[in-house]
Coordinates of C-alpha atoms in Angstrom, one line a residue:
X66 CA -16.9 -10.9 -7.9
X67 CA -20.3 -9.7 -7.2
X68 CA -21.1 -10.1 -3.4
X69 CA -24.1 -8.9 -1.6
X70 CA -23.5 -6.7 1.7
X71 CA -26.0 -8.1 3.9
X72 CA -26.2 -11.2 6.2
X73 CA -28.8 -13.9 5.4
X74 CA -29.5 -17.4 6.7
X75 CA -28.3 -19.1 3.4
X76 CA -27.0 -22.8 3.6
X77 CA -23.5 -23.3 4.1
X78 CA -21.7 -25.3 1.6
X79 CA -18.9 -27.5 3.1
X80 CA -17.3 -28.1 -0.3
X81 CA -17.5 -24.5 -1.7
X82 CA -16.2 -23.3 2.1
X83 CA -13.3 -25.7 2.0
X84 CA -12.5 -24.8 -1.8
X85 CA -12.5 -21.0 -0.7
X86 CA -10.2 -21.5 2.4
X87 CA -7.7 -23.1 -0.1
X88 CA -8.1 -20.2 -2.4
X89 CA -7.4 -17.9 0.3
X90 CA -4.2 -19.7 1.1
X91 CA -3.2 -19.8 -2.6
X92 CA -3.9 -16.0 -2.6
X93 CA -1.8 -15.4 0.3
X94 CA 1.3 -17.2 -1.0
X95 CA 1.3 -14.9 -3.9
X96 CA 2.6 -12.2 -1.8
X97 CA 5.9 -14.1 -0.9
X98 CA 6.1 -15.2 -4.3
X99 CA 5.9 -11.5 -5.3
X100 CA 8.5 -10.9 -2.9
X101 CA 10.9 -13.4 -4.4
X102 CA 9.9 -12.2 -7.8
X103 CA 10.8 -8.6 -7.0
X104 CA 13.8 -9.6 -4.9
X105 CA 15.4 -11.5 -7.6
X106 CA 15.1 -8.7 -9.9
X107 CA 16.9 -6.1 -7.9
X108 CA 20.8 -5.9 -7.3
X109 CA 22.4 -7.7 -4.5
X110 CA 22.5 -4.6 -1.8
X111 CA 18.7 -4.3 -2.1
X112 CA 17.3 -7.8 -1.7
X113 CA 16.2 -7.9 1.8
X114 CA 14.4 -4.5 1.5
X115 CA 12.6 -5.7 -1.6
X116 CA 11.3 -8.9 0.3
X117 CA 10.5 -6.6 3.4
X118 CA 8.2 -4.3 1.4
X119 CA 6.1 -7.2 0.4
X120 CA 6.1 -8.9 3.9
X121 CA 5.4 -5.9 5.7
X122 CA 2.1 -5.7 3.8
X123 CA 1.0 -9.1 5.2
X124 CA 1.2 -7.6 8.8
X125 CA -0.1 -4.2 8.2
X126 CA -2.8 -4.6 6.0
X127 CA -4.2 -7.6 7.8
X128 CA -4.9 -5.4 10.8
X129 CA -6.3 -2.7 8.8
X130 CA -8.9 -4.9 7.1
X131 CA -9.9 -6.2 10.4
X132 CA -10.3 -2.9 12.1
X133 CA -12.1 -0.9 9.3
X134 CA -10.9 -1.9 5.7
X135 CA -13.6 -4.8 5.4
X136 CA -16.3 -2.3 6.4
X137 CA -15.0 0.2 4.0
X138 CA -14.9 -1.9 1.0
X139 CA -17.9 -4.3 1.5
X140 CA -20.1 -2.6 4.1
X141 CA -23.5 -0.9 3.4
X142 CA -23.2 1.4 0.5
X143 CA -22.8 5.3 1.2
X144 CA -23.2 7.3 -2.1
X145 CA -21.6 4.8 -4.3
X146 CA -18.4 5.8 -3.0
X147 CA -17.7 4.1 0.2
X148 CA -19.2 1.0 2.2
X149 CA -19.6 1.2 6.3
X150 CA -21.1 -1.5 8.2
X151 CA -20.7 -1.2 12.1
X152 CA -20.7 -5.1 12.6
X153 CA -17.6 -5.5 10.5
X154 CA -15.8 -3.0 12.5
X155 CA -13.2 -5.2 14.0
X156 CA -15.4 -8.1 13.1
X157 CA -16.9 -7.9 16.2
X158 CA -20.5 -8.2 14.8
X159 CA -20.0 -11.3 13.0
X160 CA -20.7 -14.8 14.2
X161 CA -19.0 -18.1 12.8
X162 CA -22.4 -19.2 11.6
X163 CA -23.0 -16.1 9.6
X164 CA -23.3 -16.7 5.7
X165 CA -22.5 -14.2 3.1
X166 CA -25.6 -13.3 1.4
X167 CA -26.6 -15.1 -1.8
X168 CA -23.6 -17.6 -1.5
X169 CA -23.0 -20.6 0.4
X170 CA -19.7 -19.7 2.5
X171 CA -19.6 -18.0 5.9
X172 CA -18.6 -14.3 6.3
X173 CA -15.4 -15.0 7.8
X174 CA -14.4 -17.0 4.9
X175 CA -15.4 -14.4 2.3
X176 CA -13.6 -11.5 4.6
X177 CA -10.3 -13.5 4.6
X178 CA -10.4 -14.0 1.0
X179 CA -11.0 -10.5 0.6
X180 CA -8.3 -9.8 2.8
X181 CA -5.5 -11.5 0.7
X182 CA -6.3 -9.4 -2.2
X183 CA -6.0 -6.3 -0.1
X184 CA -2.6 -7.4 1.0
X185 CA -1.0 -8.1 -2.3
X186 CA -2.2 -4.8 -4.0
X187 CA -0.2 -2.4 -2.1
X188 CA 2.8 -4.8 -2.3
X189 CA 2.6 -4.6 -6.1
X190 CA 3.7 -0.9 -5.9
X191 CA 6.8 -1.6 -4.1
X192 CA 8.6 -2.9 -7.4
X193 CA 8.5 0.5 -8.9
X194 CA 10.1 2.1 -6.0
X195 CA 13.3 -0.3 -5.5
X196 CA 16.5 0.8 -4.0
X197 CA 15.6 4.2 -2.7
X198 CA 12.5 4.4 -0.1
X199 CA 12.9 4.6 3.7
X200 CA 11.3 1.7 5.3
X201 CA 9.1 3.6 7.7
X202 CA 8.0 6.1 4.9
X203 CA 6.9 3.0 3.1
X204 CA 5.0 1.5 6.2
X205 CA 3.2 5.0 6.4
X206 CA 2.5 5.0 2.7
X207 CA 0.8 1.5 3.1
X208 CA -1.4 2.5 5.7
X209 CA -2.5 5.9 3.9
X210 CA -2.9 4.2 0.5
X211 CA -4.8 1.3 1.6
X212 CA -7.1 3.4 3.4
X213 CA -7.7 6.2 0.9
X214 CA -7.4 4.1 -2.1
X215 CA -7.7 0.5 -1.9
X216 CA -10.5 0.1 0.3
X217 CA -12.8 2.7 -1.4
X218 CA -11.9 1.1 -5.1
X219 CA -12.8 -2.2 -3.8
X220 CA -16.2 -1.2 -2.9
X221 CA -16.8 0.9 -6.2
X222 CA -15.5 -2.2 -8.1
X223 CA -17.0 -5.2 -6.1
X224 CA -19.4 -3.7 -3.2
X225 CA -23.1 -3.7 -3.9
X226 CA -24.1 -0.2 -4.5
X227 CA -20.5 0.8 -5.7
X228 CA -20.9 3.1 -8.8
X229 CA -18.3 0.8 -11.1
X230 CA -20.5 -2.5 -10.1
X231 CA -23.9 -0.7 -10.8
X232 CA -22.9 0.7 -14.0
X233 CA -22.0 -3.0 -15.0
X234 CA -18.0 -2.7 -15.2
X235 CA -16.8 -6.3 -15.5
X236 CA -13.9 -7.3 -13.0
X237 CA -13.9 -10.7 -12.3
X238 CA -10.7 -10.7 -9.9
X239 CA -9.1 -7.5 -10.1
X240 CA -7.8 -5.7 -13.3
X241 CA -9.0 -2.5 -12.2
X242 CA -9.1 -2.8 -8.3
X243 CA -5.9 -4.5 -8.0
X244 CA -3.5 -4.2 -11.1
X245 CA -4.6 -0.7 -12.6
X246 CA -4.7 0.6 -9.1
X247 CA -1.4 -0.4 -8.0
X248 CA 0.2 0.2 -11.4
X249 CA -1.2 3.8 -11.5
X250 CA -0.1 4.2 -7.8
X251 CA 3.1 3.3 -8.7
X252 CA 3.5 5.8 -11.6
X253 CA 2.2 8.6 -9.3
X254 CA 4.8 7.8 -6.6
X255 CA 8.0 7.5 -8.9
X256 CA 6.9 10.9 -10.6
X257 CA 7.4 12.3 -7.3
X258 CA 10.4 10.7 -5.6
X259 CA 12.2 10.7 -8.8
X260 CA 15.0 8.3 -10.3
X261 CA 17.4 5.9 -8.6
X262 CA 20.9 7.3 -8.5
X263 CA 22.7 6.1 -11.8
X264 CA 19.3 5.3 -13.7
X265 CA 20.2 4.9 -17.6
X266 CA 24.1 5.2 -16.8
X267 CA 24.8 2.4 -14.2
X268 CA 24.0 -1.4 -14.9
X269 CA 21.1 -2.5 -12.8
X270 CA 20.6 -6.0 -13.9
X271 CA 18.7 -8.7 -11.9
X272 CA 21.1 -10.3 -9.2
X273 CA 19.4 -13.6 -9.1
X274 CA 17.1 -15.0 -12.1
X275 CA 16.5 -18.2 -10.4
X276 CA 14.6 -16.2 -7.7
X277 CA 12.9 -14.4 -10.2
X278 CA 11.6 -17.7 -11.7
X279 CA 10.8 -19.1 -8.4
X280 CA 8.6 -16.0 -7.5
X281 CA 7.1 -16.2 -11.0
X282 CA 6.3 -19.9 -10.3
X283 CA 4.5 -19.2 -7.0
X284 CA 2.7 -16.4 -8.6
X285 CA 1.4 -18.5 -11.1
X286 CA 0.4 -21.4 -8.9
X287 CA -1.3 -18.6 -6.3
X288 CA -3.3 -16.9 -9.3
X289 CA -5.4 -20.1 -9.7
X290 CA -6.8 -19.1 -6.3
X291 CA -6.7 -15.7 -6.8
X292 CA -8.9 -15.9 -10.1
X293 CA -11.1 -19.0 -9.9
X294 CA -11.8 -18.7 -6.2
X295 CA -13.4 -15.1 -7.1
X296 CA -16.6 -16.6 -8.2
X297 CA -17.1 -17.7 -4.5
X298 CA -18.1 -21.1 -5.4
X299 CA -18.2 -24.0 -8.0
X300 CA -22.0 -24.4 -8.4
X301 CA -22.2 -23.2 -12.3
X302 CA -19.0 -23.8 -13.9
X303 CA -17.8 -20.1 -14.3
X304 CA -14.8 -20.8 -11.6
X305 CA -13.5 -23.7 -13.7
X306 CA -13.9 -21.6 -16.7
X307 CA -11.7 -18.9 -15.2
X308 CA -9.1 -21.5 -13.9
X309 CA -8.7 -23.0 -17.2
X310 CA -8.7 -19.5 -19.0
X311 CA -5.9 -18.4 -16.4
X312 CA -3.8 -21.1 -17.6
X313 CA -4.1 -20.8 -21.4
X314 CA -3.7 -17.0 -21.3
X315 CA -0.7 -17.1 -19.3
X316 CA 1.0 -19.6 -21.5
X317 CA 0.1 -17.5 -24.6
X318 CA 1.3 -14.3 -22.9
X319 CA 4.6 -15.6 -22.2
X320 CA 5.2 -17.1 -25.8
X321 CA 4.1 -13.8 -27.0
X322 CA 6.4 -11.8 -25.0
X323 CA 9.4 -14.1 -25.7
X324 CA 8.6 -14.1 -29.7
X325 CA 8.7 -10.4 -29.3
X326 CA 11.7 -9.9 -27.3
X327 CA 13.4 -12.5 -29.7
X328 CA 12.4 -10.2 -32.8
X329 CA 13.2 -6.9 -31.0
X330 CA 16.1 -7.9 -29.2
X331 CA 17.6 -11.1 -30.8
X332 CA 17.1 -13.5 -27.6
X333 CA 14.8 -15.3 -25.4
X334 CA 15.4 -14.4 -21.9
X335 CA 14.3 -15.9 -18.5
X336 CA 13.3 -12.6 -17.3
X337 CA 11.3 -12.2 -20.3
X338 CA 9.6 -15.7 -19.8
X339 CA 8.7 -14.7 -16.2
X340 CA 7.5 -11.2 -17.1
X341 CA 5.3 -12.4 -20.0
X342 CA 3.7 -14.9 -17.6
X343 CA 2.6 -12.2 -15.1
X344 CA 1.5 -10.1 -17.8
X345 CA -0.9 -12.9 -19.1
X346 CA -2.0 -13.4 -15.7
X347 CA -2.8 -9.9 -15.2
X348 CA -4.7 -9.6 -18.3
X349 CA -6.6 -12.7 -17.9
X350 CA -7.6 -11.4 -14.0
X351 CA -10.7 -9.0 -15.0
X352 CA -11.6 -11.1 -18.3
X353 CA -11.3 -14.7 -17.7
X354 CA -14.9 -15.1 -16.5
X355 CA -16.3 -13.3 -19.6
X356 CA -14.1 -14.9 -22.4
X357 CA -14.0 -18.3 -24.2
X358 CA -10.6 -20.1 -24.1
X359 CA -9.8 -18.9 -27.6
X360 CA -10.8 -15.5 -26.5
X361 CA -8.3 -16.0 -23.6
X362 CA -5.3 -16.8 -26.1
X363 CA -6.1 -13.7 -27.9
X364 CA -6.1 -11.9 -24.6
X365 CA -2.7 -13.4 -23.7
X366 CA -1.3 -12.6 -26.8
X367 CA -2.3 -9.1 -27.0
X368 CA -1.2 -8.7 -23.3
X369 CA 2.1 -10.4 -23.9
X370 CA 3.3 -7.8 -26.8
X371 CA 1.6 -5.0 -25.2
X372 CA 3.7 -5.2 -21.9
X373 CA 6.8 -6.1 -23.4
X374 CA 6.6 -3.0 -25.6
X375 CA 5.2 -1.1 -22.6
X376 CA 8.3 -1.5 -20.2
X377 CA 10.7 0.0 -22.5
X378 CA 8.6 3.4 -22.4
X379 CA 10.3 4.2 -18.9
X380 CA 13.6 5.0 -20.9
X381 CA 11.8 7.0 -23.6
X382 CA 10.1 9.2 -21.2
X383 CA 12.4 9.0 -18.2
X384 CA 10.4 7.7 -15.4
X385 CA 12.2 5.3 -13.2
X386 CA 9.8 2.3 -12.7
X387 CA 12.3 0.0 -11.3
X388 CA 10.6 -3.4 -11.7
X389 CA 8.3 -2.7 -14.5
X390 CA 5.2 -2.3 -12.6
X391 CA 3.6 0.2 -14.6
X392 CA 4.8 -1.7 -17.8
X393 CA 3.2 -5.1 -16.8
X394 CA 0.4 -4.3 -14.1
X395 CA -1.1 -0.9 -15.2
X396 CA -0.8 -1.8 -18.9
X397 CA -1.7 -5.2 -18.5
X398 CA -4.7 -4.6 -16.4
X399 CA -6.0 -1.8 -18.9
X400 CA -5.8 -4.2 -21.8
X401 CA -7.4 -7.3 -20.1
X402 CA -10.3 -5.2 -18.9
X403 CA -11.0 -3.3 -22.1
X404 CA -10.5 -6.4 -24.1
X405 CA -13.8 -7.7 -22.2
X406 CA -15.6 -5.3 -24.5
X407 CA -14.4 -6.9 -27.6
X408 CA -14.1 -10.7 -26.7
X409 CA -17.1 -11.2 -24.1
X410 CA -18.8 -14.3 -25.3
X411 CA -21.9 -13.9 -23.4
X412 CA -21.6 -17.8 -22.2
X413 CA -19.3 -17.3 -19.2
X414 CA -20.5 -15.1 -16.1
X415 CA -23.0 -13.2 -17.6
X416 CA -24.9 -12.8 -21.1
X417 CA -22.9 -9.8 -21.9
X418 CA -21.4 -10.0 -25.2
X419 CA -18.6 -8.0 -26.6
X420 CA -18.2 -6.1 -30.2
X421 CA -16.9 -9.6 -31.7
X422 CA -19.7 -11.4 -30.4
X423 CA -22.6 -8.8 -31.8
X424 CA -22.8 -7.1 -28.4
X425 CA -21.4 -3.5 -30.0
X426 CA -19.6 -1.0 -28.1
X427 CA -21.7 -0.5 -25.1
X428 CA -19.7 -2.9 -22.7
X429 CA -16.5 -1.4 -24.1
X430 CA -17.4 2.1 -23.1
X431 CA -18.6 0.7 -19.7
X432 CA -15.0 -1.0 -19.3
X433 CA -13.4 2.5 -20.2
X434 CA -15.4 4.2 -17.4
X435 CA -14.0 1.8 -14.9
X436 CA -10.6 1.5 -16.1
X437 CA -9.9 5.3 -16.3
X438 CA -11.9 6.4 -13.2
X439 CA -9.6 4.0 -11.6
X440 CA -6.4 5.0 -13.1
X441 CA -6.8 8.7 -12.7
X442 CA -7.9 8.5 -8.9
X443 CA -5.2 6.5 -7.7
X444 CA -2.7 8.1 -9.6
X445 CA -3.4 11.5 -8.3
X446 CA -4.1 10.2 -4.6
X447 CA -0.9 8.4 -4.8
X448 CA 1.2 11.3 -5.9
X449 CA -0.5 13.5 -3.4
X450 CA 0.5 11.1 -0.4
X451 CA 4.0 10.5 -1.6
X452 CA 4.5 14.3 -1.9
X453 CA 3.3 14.8 1.8
X454 CA 5.5 11.9 2.9
X455 CA 8.4 13.5 1.1
X456 CA 7.9 17.0 2.5
X457 CA 7.4 15.7 6.2
X458 CA 9.6 12.7 6.9
X459 CA 11.1 12.3 3.8
X460 CA 10.5 9.3 1.2
X461 CA 13.8 8.7 0.1
X462 CA 17.0 7.4 1.9
X463 CA 20.2 9.5 1.5
X464 CA 22.3 9.1 -1.7
X465 CA 24.9 7.7 0.3
X466 CA 23.0 5.1 1.5
X467 CA 21.3 4.1 -1.5
X468 CA 24.7 3.7 -3.4
X469 CA 26.1 1.7 -0.4
X470 CA 23.1 -0.4 -0.2
X471 CA 19.6 0.1 1.2
X472 CA 19.6 -3.5 2.9
X473 CA 22.5 -2.5 5.4
X474 CA 21.0 1.1 5.9
X475 CA 17.5 0.1 6.6
X476 CA 17.7 -3.4 8.1
X477 CA 21.3 -3.5 9.3
X478 CA 21.6 -7.0 7.3
X479 CA 22.7 -8.4 4.1
X480 CA 21.0 -10.8 1.9
X481 CA 24.0 -13.1 1.2
X482 CA 27.0 -13.7 3.8
X483 CA 30.2 -15.1 2.2
X484 CA 32.3 -14.6 5.3
X485 CA 32.2 -18.3 6.1
X486 CA 33.3 -19.3 2.8
X487 CA 37.0 -20.8 2.0
X488 CA 39.7 -21.6 4.4
X489 CA 42.9 -20.0 5.8
X490 CA 45.4 -21.8 3.4
X491 CA 43.3 -21.0 0.4
X492 CA 42.4 -17.6 1.4
X493 CA 46.3 -16.7 1.8
X494 CA 46.8 -18.0 -1.5
X495 CA 44.6 -15.4 -3.4
X496 CA 46.7 -12.9 -5.2
X497 CA 47.0 -9.5 -4.0
X498 CA 44.2 -7.1 -5.5
X499 CA 41.7 -9.7 -6.3
X500 CA 39.4 -8.7 -3.5
X501 CA 39.6 -4.9 -4.2
X502 CA 38.7 -5.9 -8.0
X503 CA 35.8 -8.0 -7.2
X504 CA 34.2 -5.2 -5.6
X505 CA 33.7 -3.6 -9.0
X506 CA 31.0 -6.3 -9.9
X507 CA 27.7 -4.6 -10.2
X508 CA 26.1 -5.0 -6.6

């Protein structure tokens, strides 16, 4: 994405406008898809909380984006660190006929497309802290993190005048601003709040792999809008290239992940297929406009293996990344962003060439600057925010509430109600003790 920050009387394209509205809806559906993906991966007793941690982002971040987030991210640059434009505050100075400068879509369309990115990015963090965080604390964290981390970083990477944008860091659709940003934030928070009760001792298997696969499918579907839409139109073929590369890299990463786990663990798992697909989607997000289809295969394979290997690091180093946000999103974002410096063909979104295409290491070092600046900033600020919340209102539910189930404690509901199943005669025929034994099943 390379938007300008001023308004201009460019000519509106009905085709591009319609396309971008569809892409905006596709990106929005990714957040419920993420909710299902995460919701299926947790135990039964945490399902609703996991769904709600994604859904609440759609409410909170939407309002923040209208009030001041869009202005901070895409307003007039101040010091290469932050934007601000009074007309964008509350969207009071935007007319329906205003066109985003340099493009052929209305400002409202660009703003709502970017809103969907702002919504899903903090929702990604929630998977790392499953089972143990107060819903109120999470909601406040959303407000603070979006304001202090996402909005400024989006300006660095995509706003005209942002330091990473001006340096020439390539991030087509969010490898740094979305995935590294969220993954590093997840690591910062879990280092502060600590492990789940029973981590590395109790079984914590996904309670519904069909839900996981449904969520992964919705993410894959919506990601075409996320990626292809980020060129803001279809006038020069770059958007279609990104669309094609998104499919190719995702397929390659899924196959690579499955091959890795078959060699390492002896089985092809459905969870591995879903996770591998997401790893490929993450890695191609920054790079898909710069690489060729063959480059997309390389990006997918490398990301699939790297992320599959990375998810096991939490057991080695002892940090409890519940649903592998660090291993998939942070690592996948780093891999995809850095590989631009190697595989950029010079025939996509720009004439920048990577090392393997004769361009030397210049772009690689630029990518390193963007990657590690965003990673470091997000990790530190996120950890500080979690620490302050933990010391004031408390981030975690009590140990008893965590063990008995955060759904009941925080939402007064359960995901599945079996009280109406069965009948009187059948119920009376159940041998004594079966009900008690059934409670021993991992929840």
